[in-house]
Short mmCIF file of C-alpha atoms and ligand atoms in Angstrom, two decimals:
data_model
loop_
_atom_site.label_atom_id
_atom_site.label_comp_id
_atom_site.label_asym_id
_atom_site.label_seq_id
_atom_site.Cartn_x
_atom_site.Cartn_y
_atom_site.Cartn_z
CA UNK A 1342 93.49 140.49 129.57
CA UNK A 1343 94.13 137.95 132.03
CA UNK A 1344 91.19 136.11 132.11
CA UNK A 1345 91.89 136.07 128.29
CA UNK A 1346 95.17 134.51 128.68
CA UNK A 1347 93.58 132.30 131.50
CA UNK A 1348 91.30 130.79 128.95
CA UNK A 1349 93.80 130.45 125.98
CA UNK A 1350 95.87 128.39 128.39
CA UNK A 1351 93.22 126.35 129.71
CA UNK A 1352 91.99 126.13 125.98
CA UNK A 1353 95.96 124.87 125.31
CA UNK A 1354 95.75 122.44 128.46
CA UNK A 1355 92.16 120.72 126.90
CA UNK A 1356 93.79 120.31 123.90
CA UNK A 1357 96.99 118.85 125.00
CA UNK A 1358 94.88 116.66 127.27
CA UNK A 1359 93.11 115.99 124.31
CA UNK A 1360 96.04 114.92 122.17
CA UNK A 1361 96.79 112.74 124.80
CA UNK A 1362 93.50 110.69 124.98
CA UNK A 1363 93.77 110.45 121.76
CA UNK A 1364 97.04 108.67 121.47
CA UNK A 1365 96.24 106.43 123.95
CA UNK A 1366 92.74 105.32 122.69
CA UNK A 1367 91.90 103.13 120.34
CA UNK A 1368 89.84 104.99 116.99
CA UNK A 1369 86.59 105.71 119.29
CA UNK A 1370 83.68 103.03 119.65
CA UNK A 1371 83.24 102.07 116.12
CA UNK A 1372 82.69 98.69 115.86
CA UNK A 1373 84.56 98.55 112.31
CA UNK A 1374 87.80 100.50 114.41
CA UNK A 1375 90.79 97.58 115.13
CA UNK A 1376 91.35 96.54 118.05
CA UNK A 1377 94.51 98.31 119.77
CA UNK A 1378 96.92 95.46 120.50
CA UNK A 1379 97.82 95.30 123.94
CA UNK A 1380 101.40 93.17 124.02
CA UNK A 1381 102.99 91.62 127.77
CA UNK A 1382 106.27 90.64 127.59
CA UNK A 1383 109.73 90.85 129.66
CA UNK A 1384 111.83 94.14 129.47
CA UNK A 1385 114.51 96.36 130.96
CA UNK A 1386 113.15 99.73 133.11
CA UNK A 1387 115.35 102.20 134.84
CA UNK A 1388 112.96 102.05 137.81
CA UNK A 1389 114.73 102.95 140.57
CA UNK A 1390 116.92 105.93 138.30
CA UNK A 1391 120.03 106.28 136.77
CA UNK A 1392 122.32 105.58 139.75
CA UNK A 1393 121.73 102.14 139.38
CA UNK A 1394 121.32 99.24 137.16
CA UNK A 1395 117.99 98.15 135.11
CA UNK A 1396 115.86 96.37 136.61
CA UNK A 1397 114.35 93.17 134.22
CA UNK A 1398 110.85 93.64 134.44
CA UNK A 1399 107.52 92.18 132.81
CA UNK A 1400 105.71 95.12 131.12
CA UNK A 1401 102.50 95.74 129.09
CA UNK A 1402 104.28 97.27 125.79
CA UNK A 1403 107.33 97.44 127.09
CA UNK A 1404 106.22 100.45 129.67
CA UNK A 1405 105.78 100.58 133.82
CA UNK A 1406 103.36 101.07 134.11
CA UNK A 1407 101.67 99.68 131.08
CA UNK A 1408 99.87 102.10 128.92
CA UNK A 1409 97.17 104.11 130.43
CA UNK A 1410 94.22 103.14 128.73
CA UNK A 1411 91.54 105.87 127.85
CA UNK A 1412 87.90 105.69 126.67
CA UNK A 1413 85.15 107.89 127.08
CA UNK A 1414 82.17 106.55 129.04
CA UNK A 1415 79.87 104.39 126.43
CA UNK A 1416 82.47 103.70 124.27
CA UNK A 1417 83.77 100.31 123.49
CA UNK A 1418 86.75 98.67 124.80
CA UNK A 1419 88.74 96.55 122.38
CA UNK A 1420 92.26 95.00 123.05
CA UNK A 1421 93.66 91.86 121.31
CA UNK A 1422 96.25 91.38 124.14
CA UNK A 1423 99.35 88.95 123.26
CA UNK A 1424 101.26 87.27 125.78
CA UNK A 1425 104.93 86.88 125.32
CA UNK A 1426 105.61 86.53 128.55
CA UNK A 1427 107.17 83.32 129.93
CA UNK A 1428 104.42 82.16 131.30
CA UNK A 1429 100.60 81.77 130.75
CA UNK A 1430 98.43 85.13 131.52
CA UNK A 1431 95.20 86.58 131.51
CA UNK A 1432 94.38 90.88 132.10
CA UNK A 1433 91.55 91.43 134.32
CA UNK A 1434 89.45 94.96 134.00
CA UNK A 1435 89.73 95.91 137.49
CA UNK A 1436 86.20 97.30 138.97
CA UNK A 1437 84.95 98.15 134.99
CA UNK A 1438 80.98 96.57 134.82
CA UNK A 1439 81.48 94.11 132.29
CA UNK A 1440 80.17 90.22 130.83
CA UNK A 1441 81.55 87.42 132.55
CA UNK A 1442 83.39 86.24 130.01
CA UNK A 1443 85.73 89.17 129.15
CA UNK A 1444 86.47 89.26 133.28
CA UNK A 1445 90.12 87.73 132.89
CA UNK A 1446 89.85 85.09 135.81
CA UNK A 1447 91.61 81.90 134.53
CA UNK A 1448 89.43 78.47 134.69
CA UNK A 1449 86.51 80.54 135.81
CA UNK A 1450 85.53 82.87 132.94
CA UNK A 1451 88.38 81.62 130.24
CA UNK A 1452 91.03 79.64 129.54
CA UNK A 1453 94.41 81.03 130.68
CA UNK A 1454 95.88 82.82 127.57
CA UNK A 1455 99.11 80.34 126.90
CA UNK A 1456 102.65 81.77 125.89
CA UNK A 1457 102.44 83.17 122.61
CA UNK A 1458 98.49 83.27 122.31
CA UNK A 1459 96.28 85.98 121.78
CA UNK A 1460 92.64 87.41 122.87
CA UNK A 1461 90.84 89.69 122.06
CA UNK A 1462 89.01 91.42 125.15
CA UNK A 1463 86.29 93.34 123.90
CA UNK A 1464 83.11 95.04 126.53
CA UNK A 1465 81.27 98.35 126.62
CA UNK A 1466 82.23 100.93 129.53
CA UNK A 1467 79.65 101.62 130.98
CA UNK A 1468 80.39 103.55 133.98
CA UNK A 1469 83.13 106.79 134.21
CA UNK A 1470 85.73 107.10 136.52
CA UNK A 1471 89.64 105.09 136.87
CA UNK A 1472 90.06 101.80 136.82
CA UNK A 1473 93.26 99.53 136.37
CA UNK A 1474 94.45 96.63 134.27
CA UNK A 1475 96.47 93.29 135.91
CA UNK A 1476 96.98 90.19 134.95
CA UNK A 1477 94.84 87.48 137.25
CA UNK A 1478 96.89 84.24 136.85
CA UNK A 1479 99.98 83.73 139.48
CA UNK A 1480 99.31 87.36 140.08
CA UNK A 1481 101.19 87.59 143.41
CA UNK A 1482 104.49 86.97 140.76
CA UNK A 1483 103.13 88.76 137.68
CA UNK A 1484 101.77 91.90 139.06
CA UNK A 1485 105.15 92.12 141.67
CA UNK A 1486 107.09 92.02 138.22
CA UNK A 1487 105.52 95.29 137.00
CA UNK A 1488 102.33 94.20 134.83
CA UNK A 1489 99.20 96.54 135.37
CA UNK A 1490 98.53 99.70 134.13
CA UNK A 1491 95.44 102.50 134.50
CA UNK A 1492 92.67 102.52 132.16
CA UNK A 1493 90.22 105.72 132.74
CA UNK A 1494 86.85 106.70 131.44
CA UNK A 1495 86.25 110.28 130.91
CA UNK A 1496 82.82 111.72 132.21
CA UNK A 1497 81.08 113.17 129.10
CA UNK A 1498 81.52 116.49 130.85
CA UNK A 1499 84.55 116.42 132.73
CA UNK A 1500 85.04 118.57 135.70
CA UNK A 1501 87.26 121.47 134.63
CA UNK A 1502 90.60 120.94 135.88
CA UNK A 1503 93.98 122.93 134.76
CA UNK A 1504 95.47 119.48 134.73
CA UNK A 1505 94.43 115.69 134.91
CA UNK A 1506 96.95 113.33 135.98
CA UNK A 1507 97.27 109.70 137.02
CA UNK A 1508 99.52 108.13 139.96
CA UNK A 1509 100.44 104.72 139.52
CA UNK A 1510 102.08 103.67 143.16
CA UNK A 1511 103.23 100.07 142.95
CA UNK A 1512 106.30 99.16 145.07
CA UNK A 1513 108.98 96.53 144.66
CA UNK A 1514 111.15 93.94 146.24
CA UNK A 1515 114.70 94.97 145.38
CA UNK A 1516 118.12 93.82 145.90
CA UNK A 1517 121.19 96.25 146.07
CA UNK A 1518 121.38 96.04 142.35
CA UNK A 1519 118.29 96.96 141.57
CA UNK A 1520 117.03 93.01 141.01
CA UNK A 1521 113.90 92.10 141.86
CA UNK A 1522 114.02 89.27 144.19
CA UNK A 1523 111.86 86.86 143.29
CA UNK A 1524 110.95 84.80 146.48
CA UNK A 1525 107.42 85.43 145.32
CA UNK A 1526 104.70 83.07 146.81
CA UNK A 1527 106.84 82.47 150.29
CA UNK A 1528 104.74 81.35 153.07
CA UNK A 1529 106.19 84.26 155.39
CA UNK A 1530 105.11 86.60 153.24
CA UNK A 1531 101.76 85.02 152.50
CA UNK A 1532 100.62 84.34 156.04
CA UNK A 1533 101.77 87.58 156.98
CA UNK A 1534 101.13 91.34 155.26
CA UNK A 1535 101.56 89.65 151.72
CA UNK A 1536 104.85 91.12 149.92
CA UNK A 1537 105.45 94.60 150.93
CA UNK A 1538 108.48 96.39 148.93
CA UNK A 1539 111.06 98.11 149.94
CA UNK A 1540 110.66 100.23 146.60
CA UNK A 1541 107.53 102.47 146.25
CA UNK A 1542 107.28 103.97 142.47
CA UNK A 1543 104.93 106.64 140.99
CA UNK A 1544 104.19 106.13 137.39
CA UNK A 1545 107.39 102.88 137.36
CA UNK A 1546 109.97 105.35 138.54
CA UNK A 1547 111.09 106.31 142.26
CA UNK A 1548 110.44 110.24 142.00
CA UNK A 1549 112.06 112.98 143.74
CA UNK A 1550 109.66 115.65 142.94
CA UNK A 1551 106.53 115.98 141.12
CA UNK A 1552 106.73 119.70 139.25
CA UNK A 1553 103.72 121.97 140.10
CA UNK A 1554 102.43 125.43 139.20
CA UNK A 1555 101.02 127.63 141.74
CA UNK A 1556 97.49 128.61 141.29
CA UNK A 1557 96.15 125.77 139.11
CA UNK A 1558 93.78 123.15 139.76
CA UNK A 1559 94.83 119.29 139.58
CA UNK A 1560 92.60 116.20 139.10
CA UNK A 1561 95.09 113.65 140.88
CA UNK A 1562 93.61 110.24 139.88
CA UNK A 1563 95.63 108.09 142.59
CA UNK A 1564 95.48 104.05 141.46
CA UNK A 1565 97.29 101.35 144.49
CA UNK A 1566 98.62 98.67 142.04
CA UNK A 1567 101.04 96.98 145.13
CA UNK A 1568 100.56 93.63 145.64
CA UNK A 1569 99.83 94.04 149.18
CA UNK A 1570 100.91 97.84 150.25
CA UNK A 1571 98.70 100.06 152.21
CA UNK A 1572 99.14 103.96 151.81
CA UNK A 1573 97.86 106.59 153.64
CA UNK A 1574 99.13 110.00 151.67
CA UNK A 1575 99.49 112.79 153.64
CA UNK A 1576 100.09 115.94 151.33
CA UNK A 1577 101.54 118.34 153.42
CA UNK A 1578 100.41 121.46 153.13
CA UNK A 1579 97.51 120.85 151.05
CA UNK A 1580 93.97 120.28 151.20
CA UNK A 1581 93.01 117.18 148.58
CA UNK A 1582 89.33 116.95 148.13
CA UNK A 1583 88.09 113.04 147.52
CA UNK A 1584 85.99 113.17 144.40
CA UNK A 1585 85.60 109.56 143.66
CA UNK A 1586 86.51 106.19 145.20
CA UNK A 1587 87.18 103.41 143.09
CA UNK A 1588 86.19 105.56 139.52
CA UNK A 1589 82.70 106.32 141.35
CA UNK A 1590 81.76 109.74 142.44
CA UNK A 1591 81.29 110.88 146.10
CA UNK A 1592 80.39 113.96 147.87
CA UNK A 1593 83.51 115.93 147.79
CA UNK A 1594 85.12 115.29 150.94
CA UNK A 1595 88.45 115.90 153.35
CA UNK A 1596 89.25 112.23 154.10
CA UNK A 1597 89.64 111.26 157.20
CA UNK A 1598 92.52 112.77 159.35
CA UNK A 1599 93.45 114.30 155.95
CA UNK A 1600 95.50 111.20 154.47
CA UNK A 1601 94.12 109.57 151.55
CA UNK A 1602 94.09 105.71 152.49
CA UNK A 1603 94.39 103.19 149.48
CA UNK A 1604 94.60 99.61 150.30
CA UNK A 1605 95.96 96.97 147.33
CA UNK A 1606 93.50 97.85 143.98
CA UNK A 1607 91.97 100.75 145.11
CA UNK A 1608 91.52 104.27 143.75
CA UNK A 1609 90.27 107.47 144.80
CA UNK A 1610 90.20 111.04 142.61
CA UNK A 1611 91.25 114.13 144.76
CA UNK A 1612 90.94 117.57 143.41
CA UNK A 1613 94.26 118.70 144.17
CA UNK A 1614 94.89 123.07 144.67
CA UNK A 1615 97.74 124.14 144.32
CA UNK A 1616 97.76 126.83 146.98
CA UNK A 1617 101.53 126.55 148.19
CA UNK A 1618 103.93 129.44 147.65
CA UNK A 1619 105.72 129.86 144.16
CA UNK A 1620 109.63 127.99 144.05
CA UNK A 1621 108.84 125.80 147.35
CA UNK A 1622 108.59 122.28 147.36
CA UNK A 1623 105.91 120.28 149.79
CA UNK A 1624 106.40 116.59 150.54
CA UNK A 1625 103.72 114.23 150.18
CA UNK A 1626 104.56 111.48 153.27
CA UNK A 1627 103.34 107.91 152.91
CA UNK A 1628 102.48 107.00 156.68
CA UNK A 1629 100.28 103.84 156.60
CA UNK A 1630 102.73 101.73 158.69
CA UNK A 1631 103.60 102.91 162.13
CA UNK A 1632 107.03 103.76 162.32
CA UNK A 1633 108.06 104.03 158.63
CA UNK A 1634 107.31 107.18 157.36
CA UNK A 1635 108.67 108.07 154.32
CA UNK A 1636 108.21 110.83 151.37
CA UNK A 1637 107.01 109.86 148.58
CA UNK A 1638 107.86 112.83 146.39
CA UNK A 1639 107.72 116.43 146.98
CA UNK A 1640 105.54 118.69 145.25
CA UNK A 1641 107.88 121.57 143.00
CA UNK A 1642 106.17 124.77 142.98
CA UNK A 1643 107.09 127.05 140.07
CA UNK A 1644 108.63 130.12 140.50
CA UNK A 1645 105.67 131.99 138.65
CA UNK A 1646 102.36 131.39 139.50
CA UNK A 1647 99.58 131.67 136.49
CA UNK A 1648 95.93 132.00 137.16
CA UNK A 1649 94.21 128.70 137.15
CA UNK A 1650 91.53 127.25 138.86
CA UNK A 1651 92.37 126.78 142.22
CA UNK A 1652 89.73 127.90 144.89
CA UNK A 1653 86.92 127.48 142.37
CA UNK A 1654 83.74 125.63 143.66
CA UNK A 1655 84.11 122.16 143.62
CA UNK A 1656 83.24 119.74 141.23
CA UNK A 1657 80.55 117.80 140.93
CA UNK A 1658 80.67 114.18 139.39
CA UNK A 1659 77.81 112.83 137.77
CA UNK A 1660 76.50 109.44 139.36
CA UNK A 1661 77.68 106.06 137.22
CA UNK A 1662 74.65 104.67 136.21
CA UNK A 1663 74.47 101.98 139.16
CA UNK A 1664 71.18 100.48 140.20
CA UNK A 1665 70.90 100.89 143.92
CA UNK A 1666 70.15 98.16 146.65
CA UNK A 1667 66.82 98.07 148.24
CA UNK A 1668 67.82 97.44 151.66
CA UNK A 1669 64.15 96.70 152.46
CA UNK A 1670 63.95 93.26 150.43
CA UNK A 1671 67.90 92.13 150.15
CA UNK A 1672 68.87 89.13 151.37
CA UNK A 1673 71.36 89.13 154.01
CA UNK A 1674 74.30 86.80 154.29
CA UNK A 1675 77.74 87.01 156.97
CA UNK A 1676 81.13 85.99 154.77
CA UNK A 1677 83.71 85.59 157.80
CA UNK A 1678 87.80 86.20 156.73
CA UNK A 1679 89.93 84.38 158.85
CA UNK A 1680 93.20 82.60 159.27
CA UNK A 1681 96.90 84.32 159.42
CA UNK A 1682 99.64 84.28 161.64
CA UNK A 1683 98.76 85.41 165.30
CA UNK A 1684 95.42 84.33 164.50
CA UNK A 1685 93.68 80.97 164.36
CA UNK A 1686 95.19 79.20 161.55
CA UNK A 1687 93.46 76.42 159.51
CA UNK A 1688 95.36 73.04 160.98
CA UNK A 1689 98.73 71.98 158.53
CA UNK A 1690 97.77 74.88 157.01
CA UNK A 1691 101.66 75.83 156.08
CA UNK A 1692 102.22 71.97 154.23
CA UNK A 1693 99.14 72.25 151.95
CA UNK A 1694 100.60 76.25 151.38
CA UNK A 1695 97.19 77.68 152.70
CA UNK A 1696 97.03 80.70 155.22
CA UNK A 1697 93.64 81.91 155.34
CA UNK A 1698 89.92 81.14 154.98
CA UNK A 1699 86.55 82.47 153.59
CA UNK A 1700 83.89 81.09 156.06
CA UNK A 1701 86.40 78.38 157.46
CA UNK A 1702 87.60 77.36 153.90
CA UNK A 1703 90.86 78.04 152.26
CA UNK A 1704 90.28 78.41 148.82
CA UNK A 1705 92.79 78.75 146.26
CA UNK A 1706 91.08 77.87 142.97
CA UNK A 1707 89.51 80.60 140.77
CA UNK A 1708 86.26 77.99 139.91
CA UNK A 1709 86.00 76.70 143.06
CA UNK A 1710 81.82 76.09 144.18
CA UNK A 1711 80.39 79.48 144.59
CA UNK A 1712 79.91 80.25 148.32
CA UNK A 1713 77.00 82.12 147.18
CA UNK A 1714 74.27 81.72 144.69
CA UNK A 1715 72.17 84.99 144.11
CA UNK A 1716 69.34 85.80 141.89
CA UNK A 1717 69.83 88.14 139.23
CA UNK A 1718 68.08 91.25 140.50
CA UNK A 1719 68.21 90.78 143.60
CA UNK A 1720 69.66 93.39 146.26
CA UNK A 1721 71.82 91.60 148.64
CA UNK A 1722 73.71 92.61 151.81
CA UNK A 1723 76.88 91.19 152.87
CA UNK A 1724 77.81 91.37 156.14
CA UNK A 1725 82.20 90.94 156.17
CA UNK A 1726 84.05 90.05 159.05
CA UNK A 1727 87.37 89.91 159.24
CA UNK A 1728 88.49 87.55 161.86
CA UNK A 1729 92.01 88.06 161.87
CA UNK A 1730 94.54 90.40 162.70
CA UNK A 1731 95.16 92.14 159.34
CA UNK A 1732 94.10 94.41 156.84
CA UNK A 1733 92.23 93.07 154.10
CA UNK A 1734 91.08 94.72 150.81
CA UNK A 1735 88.14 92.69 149.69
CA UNK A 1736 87.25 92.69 145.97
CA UNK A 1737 84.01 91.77 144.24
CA UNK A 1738 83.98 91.45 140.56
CA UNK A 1739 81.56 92.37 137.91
CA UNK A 1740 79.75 94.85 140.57
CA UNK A 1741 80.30 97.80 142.58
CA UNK A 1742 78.30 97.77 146.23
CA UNK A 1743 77.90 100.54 148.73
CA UNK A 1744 79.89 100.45 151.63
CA UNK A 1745 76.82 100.93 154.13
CA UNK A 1746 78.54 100.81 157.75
CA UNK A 1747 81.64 99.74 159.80
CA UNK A 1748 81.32 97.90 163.04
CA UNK A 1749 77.95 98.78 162.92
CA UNK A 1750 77.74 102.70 162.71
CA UNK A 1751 76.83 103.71 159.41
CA UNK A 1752 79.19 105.18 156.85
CA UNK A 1753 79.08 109.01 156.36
CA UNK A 1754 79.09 108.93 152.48
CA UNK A 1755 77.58 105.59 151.46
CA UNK A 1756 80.31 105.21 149.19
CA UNK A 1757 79.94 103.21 145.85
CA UNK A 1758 83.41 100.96 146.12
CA UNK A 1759 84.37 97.95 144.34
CA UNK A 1760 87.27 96.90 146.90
CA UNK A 1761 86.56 98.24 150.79
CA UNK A 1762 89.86 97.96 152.97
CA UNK A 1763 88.82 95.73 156.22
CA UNK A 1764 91.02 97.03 159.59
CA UNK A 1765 91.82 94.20 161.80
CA UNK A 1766 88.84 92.96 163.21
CA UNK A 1767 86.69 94.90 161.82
CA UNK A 1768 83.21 94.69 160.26
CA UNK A 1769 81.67 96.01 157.39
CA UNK A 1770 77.67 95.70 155.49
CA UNK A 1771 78.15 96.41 151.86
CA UNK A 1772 74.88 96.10 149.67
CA UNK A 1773 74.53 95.86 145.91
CA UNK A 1774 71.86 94.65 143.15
CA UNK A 1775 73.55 91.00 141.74
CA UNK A 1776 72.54 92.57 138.55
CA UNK A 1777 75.08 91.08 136.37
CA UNK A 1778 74.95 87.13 135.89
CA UNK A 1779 77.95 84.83 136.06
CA UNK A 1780 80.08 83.41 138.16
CA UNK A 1781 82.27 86.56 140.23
CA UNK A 1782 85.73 86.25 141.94
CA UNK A 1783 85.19 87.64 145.77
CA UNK A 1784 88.93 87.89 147.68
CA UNK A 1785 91.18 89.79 149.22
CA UNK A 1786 93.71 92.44 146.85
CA UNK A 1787 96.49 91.48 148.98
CA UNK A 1788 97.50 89.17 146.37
CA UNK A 1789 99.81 86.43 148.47
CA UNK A 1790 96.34 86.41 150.74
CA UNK A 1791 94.12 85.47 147.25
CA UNK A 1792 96.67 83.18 146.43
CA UNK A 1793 96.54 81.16 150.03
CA UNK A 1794 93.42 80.87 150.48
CA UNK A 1795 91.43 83.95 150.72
CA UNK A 1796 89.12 83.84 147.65
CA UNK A 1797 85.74 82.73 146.60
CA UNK A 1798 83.13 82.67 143.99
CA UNK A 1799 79.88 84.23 143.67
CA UNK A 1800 77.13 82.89 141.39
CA UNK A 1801 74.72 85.41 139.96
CA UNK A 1802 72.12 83.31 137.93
CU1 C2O B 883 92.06 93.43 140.74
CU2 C2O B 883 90.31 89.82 141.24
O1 C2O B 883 91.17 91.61 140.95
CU1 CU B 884 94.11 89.83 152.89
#
């Protein structure tokens, strides 16, 4: 009897997941299907609740976050995007495997997409797991206004979950009325933690509670789309297991310490129980940043629990199909982050509006000479040391590497990553196969950094 009902809920959840992929997908691969139209442009959200006034926003479809995007793996990606925005734009695939010229990055891989334009981004997925969309032109401004949004590829056999869900956190600079304030781009800012909020939203809205049912089983997909926040969730109470960092599988782990640390444009998959006792509430506390603490939401337990999945073995992804680095014949090259206040900044560096440097160099154009030219095929290990004192989230585009070992003692999980969080000082060997030719943005996520100075380009020919 039970077990009967179990199934003709979890039978009920598929299909309402189902309905819901299905909305938000374009008509499958076909290549005949159109192309969903994908439309940026200012609106009005009630982000920070009723209490208070709209906030004027720039949204993907008129929604914060924008649209979750969802494929299954192989399937084709199509989006004729439209900017009627104020400004020009361009939407970069964040971490999806894809040509260089459907990448997004102005100058380098196209032409910035001008007000009123159109273009049609179009690329096979070929790798499962949760990604994000953003735009990659004056991004410190355009992403701090609300554009990016969560596109996910479903395994062919997902893990069986009661419920899959996706956490957008972005936060915001607010004013008393809810305004955004738009000193973007100030030097404080830039040559310090980037712009940290005083807002922090789940899914574009601040969130008191987060309703839960005891008993079932919860894929939290959790995506960082701040322009420069650091979290470290701490889900009191509860036991998250990391499947996946960055959309790629892992062996199911308890992070570290038991907080789940996401710097700028990273993502990890938790399977989330739901062990806590029926009608309570748990808070899940956001303690990156010494000193201020806060909740983020609580979890709401149901009065009623139901029998779900919870305490079921755990999941096991299957891998992306990444070619690995053969560590025996890569070439090895040492990319040095430096600059920021308290550190040694490049000279004049606040008149020319720089702040940091990529092996000495501020750069701050998108096709700026590569700093690295690599042979297609070949396996290469970087060596990244970050010379200041600040956290950077490094990004590589086009691949994903392995995160092989921090300040010299090898990782425990050899994690597949395509953005590794740098502590202050800190070093880290990554290794991947240059597999994928073109001409790759390499920078830090913390976008005010990117935007002062702490970008390159990587040539895969
Ligand atoms: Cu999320 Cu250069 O990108
Ligand atoms: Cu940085």
């Amino acid at each position: 009897m039970t077990s009967a009902r179990g199934r003709s809920r979890r039978d009920f959840l598929r299909t309402a997941l189902g309905l819901g992929a299905a909305a938000f997908a374009p008509v499958g691969g076909s290549a005949f299907a159109a192309p969903r139209v994908l439309r940026a442009h200012a609106a009005q959200r009630a982000i920070v609740g009723a209490a208070y006034p709209s906030t004027d926003v720039w949204s993907y479809d008129g929604s914060i976050p924008g649209p979750v995007l969802r494929y299954r793996q192989g399937e084709r990606l199509r989006v004729e995007f439209e900017n009627a925005l104020p400004d020009p734009t361009t939407v970069h695939f964040h971490g999806i495997r894809l040509p260089n010229a459907m990448d997004g990055v102005p100058q380098l891989t196209q032409p910035p997409i001008e007000r009123g334009a159109r273009f049609v981004y179009e690329f096979d997925l070929p790798d499962a797991g949760t990604y994000w969309y953003h735009p990659h032109l004056g991004s410190p401004e355009q992403v701090g206004r609300g554009l990016s949004g969560a596109l996910i590829v479903d395994e062919a056999d997902p893990p069986r979950v009661d419920r899959d869900r996706v956490w957008v956190l972005s936060d915001w600079r607010l004013d008393r009325e809810a305004r955004i304030v738009a000193n973007f781009g100030n030097f404080m800012d830039a040559s310090h933690a980037g712009r940290i909020g005083n807002t922090v939203t789940v899914n574009g809205e601040v969130r008191e509670t987060f309703d839960v049912v005891p008993g079932e089983r919860l894929r939290l997909r959790l995506v960082n789309a701040s322009n420069a926040r650091i979290y470290a969730l701490d889900f009191r109470g509860h036991a998250p297991m990391v499947i996946a960092y960055d959309g790629h599988p892992v062996e199911p782990h308890r992070p570290e310490g038991d907080r789940v640390v996401l710097g700028p444009a990273m993502r990890a998959d938790l399977i989330l129980d739901m062990t806590g006792e029926p009608g309570k509430r748990y808070p899940v506390v956001d303690d990156f940043y010494a000193r201020m603490a806060y909740r983020l939401l609580d979890l709401r337990y149901a009065d009623a629990p139901r029998r779900g999945r919870a305490g079921e073995a755990l999941p096991k992804l299957a891998p992306n199909p990444l070619a690995d680095p053969v560590l025996a014949d890569a070439e090895r090259h040492q990319i040095v982050f430096g600059g920021g206040m308290m550190g040694r900044m490049p000279r004049f560096a606040s008149a020319r509006g720089v702040a940091w440097t990529v092996n000495g160099e501020p750069i701050t154009a998108h096709d700026a000479e590569p700093i690295l030219e690599i042979g297609r095929g070949r396996s290469v290990v970087l060596e990244l040391v970050n010379d200041t004192l600040w956290p950077h989230p490094i990004h590589l585009h086009g691949h994903v590497f392995r995160v092989l070992s921090r300040d010299g003692k090898a990782t425990r999980h050899r994690e597949w990553r395509d953005t590794v969080l740098l502590a202050p000082r800190e070093r880290a060997e990554i290794a991947f196969v240059a597999d994928n030719p073109g001409g790759w943005m390499f920078h830090c996520h913390v976008l005010e950094h990117q935007a002062t100075g702490m970008m390159a380009v990587i040539r895969v020919a």
